[in-house]
């Protein structure tokens, strides 16, 4: 995913299951491409604990509660306690059902999506920027006392009152210390309907450049009101969310350990053939260039072509230009940011032009669309083993050229969402070229990865070694 949008995406306070659903709304990709897989420990670090679960209610909703905010460094805890105030209890308007009421909202449309409904997420997408900007809203049912309802990586938390309800406006750095737009702040509001027994969570995605006043004015257009069972909106309980997030973090940490070691027995050399999922792949030749000259302009996706025409990353002769690459580190969100710049290096990118022969042995698809472009992965030797190099980088405007480690140029493919595919029936064969941008200091780590699903779990994970070009 484009890093600028991925950082905003990571700030969503959701389980991985929810993120996969929302991911499709933020940055739709070719249906036949494998999902983006980045360091699982990074994902676990970026799961923020202000979401709701994907499971049902755990227990009875308390009729009313009190919320108090405790802020410690970058950690904000919303302490929930059952109301013992008799006056509050008498005035309690605890509701069994609630719904979202929207007033005077322009420029945003509520998306009707069964998948999001199942995830208990309400999405209002921007009419001007539907793919990258929107509001994700969740209604949380408070079902008990807790001090585990918390938010990490909070740069600033401002308490306020909205329509008689306590609210907390939080700002977060998507990437602390970055010189690029990815470092701008994310925005979120939590509104506590203490007498109702609910909380309303409003998260802005793609709104980093929006000023605080505009965002808060927008967020105040959403309120909770009583409803019937027939008119109620989707809600989730707080306790099940907390349990789900703890399970998710443990699973992700364990999977990260499994993902460190690289399966060298699954790799062949340039010139040899790898057969994966009924398709044979053979790299015939690899050329490393300092420029993008003599490439058919029709081989670029439109957004890449537009960036190149604007001179991003290239000079007037299409020579590649050096840039400052930021290495991303992951913190705990308590005394250090969840994501921050560890170091900045001046690096030179190279065009790696790969000539491949691909044959459809037995792969069948309803539309005969065969995946011809595969991502690169990076590996490095340690004292005892060969491991994946799971480093994450921020590259500013050039993120687009490196997106998902996929090629920025394909000599022969389909258009639109099928850009990484080619119409090929069983028995068809094609020789084509793929152009990747690879930083010069990583040429000796690159391998091509053949995996349209999850190689860790399905056992089908193959690679072609490309490191010889650096020798």
Coordinates of C-alpha atoms in Angstrom, one line a residue:
X1 CA 0.0 0.0 0.0
X2 CA 1.1 3.5 -0.6
X3 CA 2.9 4.5 2.6
X4 CA 1.0 7.8 3.0
X5 CA -2.3 5.9 3.1
X6 CA -0.9 2.9 4.9
X7 CA 0.2 5.0 7.8
X8 CA -3.3 6.5 8.1
X9 CA -4.7 3.0 7.7
X10 CA -2.5 1.6 10.5
X11 CA -3.9 4.2 12.8
X12 CA -7.4 2.7 12.6
X13 CA -8.1 1.1 15.9
X14 CA -9.2 -2.3 14.6
X15 CA -8.4 -5.9 14.6
X16 CA -6.5 -7.3 11.5
X17 CA -9.8 -8.7 10.2
X18 CA -11.4 -5.3 10.3
X19 CA -8.3 -3.7 8.7
X20 CA -8.5 -6.1 5.8
X21 CA -12.0 -5.0 5.1
X22 CA -11.3 -1.3 5.5
X23 CA -8.1 -1.7 3.4
X24 CA -10.2 -2.5 0.3
X25 CA -12.1 0.8 0.8
X26 CA -9.0 3.0 1.2
X27 CA -6.9 1.6 -1.6
X28 CA -8.6 -0.9 -4.0
X29 CA -6.1 -3.1 -5.8
X30 CA -6.2 -5.8 -8.4
X31 CA -8.4 -8.6 -7.2
X32 CA -5.8 -11.3 -8.0
X33 CA -2.9 -9.7 -6.2
X34 CA -1.9 -11.1 -2.9
X35 CA -2.6 -9.0 0.2
X36 CA 0.2 -6.7 1.4
X37 CA 2.3 -8.5 4.0
X38 CA 4.5 -6.3 6.2
X39 CA 6.3 -7.1 9.4
X40 CA 3.8 -8.7 11.8
X41 CA 5.4 -7.2 14.8
X42 CA 4.8 -3.8 13.2
X43 CA 1.1 -4.6 12.7
X44 CA 0.8 -5.7 16.3
X45 CA 2.5 -2.4 17.4
X46 CA 0.1 -0.4 15.4
X47 CA -3.1 -2.0 16.6
X48 CA -4.6 0.7 18.8
X49 CA -6.9 -0.3 21.6
X50 CA -9.8 2.0 20.9
X51 CA -11.7 -0.2 18.6
X52 CA -14.6 -2.6 19.0
X53 CA -14.5 -6.4 18.6
X54 CA -15.7 -8.6 15.8
X55 CA -17.6 -10.8 18.2
X56 CA -20.9 -10.5 20.1
X57 CA -21.7 -9.0 23.5
X58 CA -19.9 -10.5 26.5
X59 CA -22.4 -9.5 29.2
X60 CA -25.0 -7.0 30.3
X61 CA -24.6 -3.3 29.5
X62 CA -24.3 -1.1 32.6
X63 CA -27.1 1.4 32.8
X64 CA -24.8 4.4 33.3
X65 CA -21.1 5.0 33.9
X66 CA -18.5 7.6 34.6
X67 CA -15.4 8.2 32.4
X68 CA -12.2 9.8 33.6
X69 CA -9.2 10.5 31.5
X70 CA -5.7 9.6 32.7
X71 CA -2.8 10.7 30.5
X72 CA 0.7 9.4 31.1
X73 CA 3.3 10.3 28.5
X74 CA 1.8 9.0 25.2
X75 CA -0.7 6.7 26.9
X76 CA -4.3 7.9 27.4
X77 CA -6.6 5.6 29.5
X78 CA -10.4 6.1 29.6
X79 CA -11.2 4.7 33.0
X80 CA -14.8 3.4 33.1
X81 CA -16.6 3.0 36.4
X82 CA -20.2 2.3 37.3
X83 CA -22.1 5.4 38.3
X84 CA -22.6 5.6 42.1
X85 CA -24.1 9.1 42.0
X86 CA -27.7 8.9 42.9
X87 CA -28.6 12.0 41.0
X88 CA -27.0 10.6 37.9
X89 CA -28.7 7.3 38.4
X90 CA -32.1 9.0 38.7
X91 CA -31.4 11.0 35.5
X92 CA -30.1 7.9 33.7
X93 CA -31.5 7.5 30.3
X94 CA -29.8 4.1 29.6
X95 CA -30.8 2.9 26.2
X96 CA -31.0 -0.7 25.0
X97 CA -30.8 0.5 21.4
X98 CA -29.2 3.6 19.9
X99 CA -28.6 4.9 16.4
X100 CA -26.3 7.4 14.7
X101 CA -28.0 10.7 13.8
X102 CA -26.3 12.9 11.3
X103 CA -27.2 16.6 10.8
X104 CA -26.3 19.0 8.0
X105 CA -23.6 16.8 6.6
X106 CA -22.4 17.7 3.1
X107 CA -19.6 16.2 1.0
X108 CA -19.8 12.8 2.7
X109 CA -22.0 9.8 2.0
X110 CA -22.7 6.8 4.2
X111 CA -21.5 3.7 2.5
X112 CA -23.9 0.7 2.5
X113 CA -21.6 -2.3 2.8
X114 CA -22.6 -5.7 4.3
X115 CA -18.9 -6.4 5.1
X116 CA -18.5 -3.3 7.1
X117 CA -21.8 -3.9 8.8
X118 CA -20.6 -7.3 9.9
X119 CA -17.4 -5.7 11.2
X120 CA -19.6 -3.2 13.1
X121 CA -18.0 -0.2 11.3
X122 CA -19.9 2.7 9.8
X123 CA -18.1 4.4 7.0
X124 CA -18.8 7.9 5.6
X125 CA -16.6 8.4 2.5
X126 CA -15.6 11.7 1.0
X127 CA -17.5 12.5 -2.3
X128 CA -14.4 14.4 -3.5
X129 CA -11.8 11.9 -2.5
X130 CA -13.7 8.6 -2.0
X131 CA -10.6 6.3 -2.2
X132 CA -8.5 8.1 0.4
X133 CA -10.6 10.2 2.7
X134 CA -13.4 9.4 5.0
X135 CA -14.7 8.9 8.5
X136 CA -14.9 5.5 10.3
X137 CA -17.4 5.5 13.1
X138 CA -17.9 2.8 15.8
X139 CA -20.5 2.6 18.5
X140 CA -19.2 0.9 21.6
X141 CA -21.5 -0.6 24.2
X142 CA -20.0 -0.2 27.7
X143 CA -20.6 -3.4 29.6
X144 CA -18.5 -3.1 32.8
X145 CA -15.9 -1.2 34.8
X146 CA -12.4 -1.2 33.2
X147 CA -9.1 0.6 33.1
X148 CA -8.1 -1.3 29.9
X149 CA -10.0 0.9 27.5
X150 CA -7.0 2.9 26.3
X151 CA -5.3 4.7 23.4
X152 CA -1.6 4.7 22.7
X153 CA 0.6 7.0 20.7
X154 CA -1.4 10.1 21.8
X155 CA 0.5 13.3 21.1
X156 CA -2.2 15.5 22.6
X157 CA -5.5 14.7 24.3
X158 CA -8.0 17.6 24.8
X159 CA -11.0 17.2 27.0
X160 CA -14.2 19.0 26.0
X161 CA -18.0 18.8 26.3
X162 CA -20.2 18.1 23.3
X163 CA -24.0 18.6 23.7
X164 CA -23.7 17.8 27.4
X165 CA -21.4 14.7 26.8
X166 CA -17.8 14.3 27.7
X167 CA -15.5 14.1 24.7
X168 CA -11.8 13.7 24.1
X169 CA -10.1 14.9 21.0
X170 CA -6.8 13.1 20.2
X171 CA -4.0 13.8 17.8
X172 CA -1.4 11.2 16.8
X173 CA 1.7 11.2 14.7
X174 CA 1.5 8.8 11.8
X175 CA 5.3 8.8 11.7
X176 CA 7.1 10.8 14.3
X177 CA 10.1 12.7 13.1
X178 CA 9.4 12.3 9.4
X179 CA 10.2 15.1 7.0
X180 CA 7.5 13.8 4.6
X181 CA 3.7 14.1 4.7
X182 CA 3.4 10.7 6.4
X183 CA 4.5 12.5 9.6
X184 CA 1.4 14.5 9.9
X185 CA -1.1 14.0 12.6
X186 CA -4.1 11.7 12.7
X187 CA -7.3 12.8 14.3
X188 CA -9.9 11.1 16.4
X189 CA -12.7 12.0 18.8
X190 CA -14.2 9.8 21.5
X191 CA -17.6 10.9 22.8
X192 CA -18.9 9.3 26.0
X193 CA -22.6 9.0 26.4
X194 CA -22.4 8.1 30.1
X195 CA -26.1 8.1 30.8
X196 CA -26.8 6.0 27.8
X197 CA -24.1 3.4 28.5
X198 CA -22.4 3.9 25.1
X199 CA -19.3 5.6 23.6
X200 CA -19.0 7.0 20.0
X201 CA -15.7 6.8 18.3
X202 CA -15.0 9.0 15.2
X203 CA -11.8 8.5 13.3
X204 CA -10.7 10.6 10.4
X205 CA -8.7 8.9 7.6
X206 CA -6.9 11.0 4.9
X207 CA -7.6 14.2 6.8
X208 CA -4.1 15.0 8.0
X209 CA -4.1 18.4 6.3
X210 CA -7.5 19.4 7.7
X211 CA -7.3 21.9 10.5
X212 CA -8.6 21.0 14.0
X213 CA -11.5 23.4 13.9
X214 CA -12.8 22.0 10.6
X215 CA -12.4 18.4 11.7
X216 CA -14.2 19.0 15.0
X217 CA -17.0 20.9 13.3
X218 CA -17.4 17.9 11.0
X219 CA -17.3 15.3 13.8
X220 CA -19.9 17.2 15.8
X221 CA -22.5 16.4 13.1
X222 CA -22.6 12.9 14.4
X223 CA -24.5 12.1 17.6
X224 CA -26.2 9.1 19.2
X225 CA -29.9 9.0 19.9
X226 CA -32.4 6.4 21.2
X227 CA -33.7 3.8 18.8
X228 CA -35.8 0.7 18.5
X229 CA -34.5 -2.7 17.7
X230 CA -35.5 -2.2 14.1
X231 CA -33.8 1.2 13.7
X232 CA -30.7 0.6 15.8
X233 CA -27.2 0.9 14.3
X234 CA -24.5 -1.8 14.7
X235 CA -22.8 -1.8 18.0
X236 CA -20.2 -3.9 19.8
X237 CA -19.2 -4.4 23.4
X238 CA -16.1 -3.1 25.1
X239 CA -15.1 -6.2 27.1
X240 CA -15.0 -8.5 24.1
X241 CA -12.9 -6.0 22.1
X242 CA -10.3 -5.9 24.9
X243 CA -10.1 -9.7 24.9
X244 CA -9.9 -9.8 21.1
X245 CA -7.1 -7.3 20.9
X246 CA -5.0 -9.1 23.5
X247 CA -5.4 -12.4 21.5
X248 CA -4.6 -10.6 18.3
X249 CA -1.4 -9.1 19.7
X250 CA -0.2 -12.5 21.0
X251 CA -0.9 -14.2 17.7
X252 CA 0.8 -11.5 15.6
X253 CA 3.9 -11.6 17.8
X254 CA 4.1 -15.4 17.4
X255 CA 3.7 -15.2 13.7
X256 CA 6.4 -12.6 13.4
X257 CA 8.9 -15.0 14.9
X258 CA 7.9 -17.6 12.3
X259 CA 8.3 -15.1 9.5
X260 CA 11.8 -14.2 10.3
X261 CA 13.5 -17.2 8.9
X262 CA 13.7 -17.4 5.1
X263 CA 13.0 -20.8 3.4
X264 CA 16.1 -21.2 1.3
X265 CA 14.9 -24.6 0.1
X266 CA 12.0 -22.8 -1.8
X267 CA 14.3 -20.7 -4.0
X268 CA 15.8 -21.3 -7.4
X269 CA 18.4 -19.3 -9.5
X270 CA 17.9 -17.0 -12.5
X271 CA 17.4 -19.2 -15.6
X272 CA 15.7 -22.0 -13.6
X273 CA 12.0 -22.5 -13.6
X274 CA 9.6 -22.1 -10.6
X275 CA 6.2 -23.6 -10.9
X276 CA 3.6 -22.0 -8.6
X277 CA -0.1 -22.4 -8.6
X278 CA -0.2 -23.9 -12.1
X279 CA 2.1 -21.3 -13.6
X280 CA 5.7 -21.6 -14.6
X281 CA 8.0 -18.6 -14.1
X282 CA 11.5 -18.2 -15.4
X283 CA 13.7 -15.1 -15.2
X284 CA 15.7 -15.0 -18.4
X285 CA 17.8 -11.9 -17.7
X286 CA 18.2 -9.0 -15.3
X287 CA 19.5 -5.6 -16.2
X288 CA 20.3 -2.8 -13.7
X289 CA 19.9 0.8 -15.0
X290 CA 20.4 4.4 -13.7
X291 CA 17.5 5.7 -15.8
X292 CA 14.0 5.1 -17.1
X293 CA 14.7 5.9 -20.8
X294 CA 13.4 3.8 -23.7
X295 CA 10.5 2.3 -21.7
X296 CA 7.1 2.3 -23.4
X297 CA 5.0 5.0 -21.6
X298 CA 2.0 2.7 -21.9
X299 CA 3.7 0.3 -19.4
X300 CA 3.1 2.7 -16.5
X301 CA 0.0 3.1 -14.4
X302 CA -1.6 6.5 -14.8
X303 CA -0.6 7.8 -11.4
X304 CA 3.1 6.7 -11.9
X305 CA 3.1 8.3 -15.3
X306 CA 1.8 11.6 -13.9
X307 CA 4.5 11.7 -11.2
X308 CA 7.2 11.1 -13.7
X309 CA 5.9 13.8 -16.0
X310 CA 6.0 16.1 -12.9
X311 CA 9.7 15.3 -12.5
X312 CA 9.3 13.4 -9.2
X313 CA 12.4 11.2 -8.8
X314 CA 13.8 11.9 -12.2
X315 CA 15.5 14.7 -14.2
X316 CA 14.6 16.0 -17.6
X317 CA 16.5 13.0 -19.2
X318 CA 14.7 10.5 -17.0
X319 CA 17.9 9.8 -15.0
X320 CA 17.0 8.5 -11.5
X321 CA 17.7 11.0 -8.7
X322 CA 18.9 10.2 -5.2
X323 CA 16.7 10.9 -2.2
X324 CA 16.5 10.7 1.6
X325 CA 15.1 7.4 2.8
X326 CA 13.7 7.2 6.3
X327 CA 13.9 3.9 8.2
X328 CA 10.9 3.3 10.3
X329 CA 11.1 1.9 13.8
X330 CA 8.2 0.7 16.0
X331 CA 7.7 1.7 19.6
X332 CA 5.2 0.8 22.3
X333 CA 3.0 3.8 22.2
X334 CA 3.5 4.5 25.9
X335 CA 6.8 6.3 26.2
X336 CA 7.7 6.4 22.6
X337 CA 5.7 6.7 19.3
X338 CA 4.3 3.6 17.7
X339 CA 6.1 4.5 14.5
X340 CA 9.0 6.9 14.3
X341 CA 12.0 7.6 12.1
X342 CA 15.0 5.7 13.3
X343 CA 17.5 7.0 10.8
X344 CA 17.6 8.9 7.5
X345 CA 20.0 7.9 4.6
X346 CA 20.8 9.5 1.3
X347 CA 20.3 6.6 -1.2
X348 CA 20.3 6.1 -5.0
X349 CA 17.5 4.1 -6.6
X350 CA 18.1 1.8 -9.6
X351 CA 15.8 0.4 -12.2
X352 CA 15.9 -3.4 -12.1
X353 CA 14.6 -4.6 -15.5
X354 CA 13.6 -8.3 -15.4
X355 CA 12.9 -10.3 -18.5
X356 CA 10.6 -13.2 -17.7
X357 CA 9.0 -16.1 -19.5
X358 CA 5.7 -17.1 -18.1
X359 CA 3.6 -20.1 -19.1
X360 CA 0.1 -21.1 -18.0
X361 CA 0.3 -24.8 -17.2
X362 CA -3.0 -25.3 -15.5
X363 CA -4.1 -22.0 -13.9
X364 CA -7.7 -21.3 -14.5
X365 CA -9.7 -18.2 -13.8
X366 CA -13.2 -17.2 -14.7
X367 CA -11.8 -14.3 -16.8
X368 CA -8.6 -16.0 -17.8
X369 CA -6.6 -13.4 -16.0
X370 CA -3.2 -14.7 -15.0
X371 CA -0.9 -12.9 -12.5
X372 CA 2.3 -12.0 -14.4
X373 CA 3.8 -9.5 -11.9
X374 CA 5.1 -10.6 -8.5
X375 CA 6.6 -8.6 -5.7
X376 CA 10.2 -8.5 -4.6
X377 CA 11.2 -9.6 -1.1
X378 CA 14.5 -8.8 0.6
X379 CA 16.7 -11.3 2.6
X380 CA 20.0 -11.1 4.3
X381 CA 22.4 -13.6 5.9
X382 CA 23.0 -13.7 9.6
X383 CA 25.6 -15.6 11.6
X384 CA 23.3 -18.7 11.8
X385 CA 20.6 -18.3 9.2
X386 CA 19.1 -16.4 6.3
X387 CA 16.3 -14.1 7.3
X388 CA 13.8 -11.8 5.7
X389 CA 14.7 -8.1 5.8
X390 CA 11.4 -6.7 7.0
X391 CA 12.6 -3.1 7.3
X392 CA 9.9 -0.5 6.5
X393 CA 10.8 2.8 4.8
X394 CA 9.3 6.2 4.2
X395 CA 10.1 7.8 0.8
X396 CA 7.7 10.7 0.5
X397 CA 6.4 11.2 -3.1
X398 CA 8.4 8.2 -4.3
X399 CA 6.5 5.7 -2.2
X400 CA 4.3 5.2 -5.3
X401 CA 7.2 3.8 -7.2
X402 CA 8.0 1.2 -4.6
X403 CA 4.5 0.4 -3.6
X404 CA 4.1 -3.2 -2.2
X405 CA 7.5 -4.0 -3.8
X406 CA 5.6 -4.4 -7.1
X407 CA 6.9 -3.3 -10.5
X408 CA 6.3 0.3 -11.5
X409 CA 6.4 -0.7 -15.2
X410 CA 5.1 -3.8 -17.1
X411 CA 5.8 -4.2 -20.8
X412 CA 2.7 -6.3 -21.5
X413 CA -0.3 -6.5 -19.2
X414 CA -3.9 -5.5 -18.9
X415 CA -5.2 -2.1 -17.9
X416 CA -7.0 -0.8 -14.9
X417 CA -7.4 -3.1 -11.9
X418 CA -5.9 -5.9 -14.0
X419 CA -2.6 -4.0 -14.4
X420 CA -0.5 -6.8 -12.9
X421 CA -2.3 -9.5 -14.9
X422 CA -2.5 -10.8 -18.5
X423 CA -5.3 -12.6 -20.2
X424 CA -3.8 -16.1 -20.8
X425 CA -5.6 -19.4 -21.3
X426 CA -4.1 -22.8 -20.3
X427 CA -1.2 -23.5 -22.6
X428 CA -0.4 -19.9 -23.4
X429 CA 3.1 -18.5 -22.9
X430 CA 4.5 -15.0 -22.9
X431 CA 7.9 -13.3 -22.5
X432 CA 7.7 -9.8 -21.0
X433 CA 9.6 -7.3 -18.9
X434 CA 9.0 -6.0 -15.4
X435 CA 10.7 -2.8 -14.1
X436 CA 11.2 -2.5 -10.4
X437 CA 12.8 0.4 -8.4
X438 CA 15.3 -0.9 -5.9
X439 CA 17.6 1.1 -3.7
X440 CA 21.3 0.5 -4.6
X441 CA 22.2 -0.7 -1.2
X442 CA 19.5 -3.5 -1.4
X443 CA 20.4 -5.0 -4.7
X444 CA 22.3 -7.8 -2.9
X445 CA 19.2 -8.7 -0.9
X446 CA 16.4 -9.0 -3.6
X447 CA 14.5 -12.1 -4.5
X448 CA 11.3 -12.5 -6.4
X449 CA 8.4 -13.8 -4.4
X450 CA 5.7 -16.1 -5.8
X451 CA 2.8 -16.2 -3.4
X452 CA -0.7 -15.1 -4.1
X453 CA -2.0 -15.9 -0.6
X454 CA -0.2 -16.5 2.6
X455 CA 2.9 -18.6 2.2
X456 CA 3.3 -19.0 5.9
X457 CA 0.1 -20.9 6.2
X458 CA -0.7 -22.5 2.9
X459 CA 2.8 -23.9 2.5
X460 CA 3.1 -22.7 -1.1
X461 CA 5.9 -20.1 -1.1
X462 CA 8.5 -19.9 -3.8
X463 CA 11.3 -17.5 -4.7
X464 CA 13.7 -16.8 -7.5
X465 CA 17.2 -15.5 -6.4
X466 CA 18.1 -12.2 -8.0
X467 CA 21.0 -11.2 -5.8
X468 CA 23.6 -12.2 -8.5
X469 CA 23.2 -8.8 -10.2
X470 CA 24.9 -7.1 -7.3
X471 CA 28.1 -9.3 -7.6

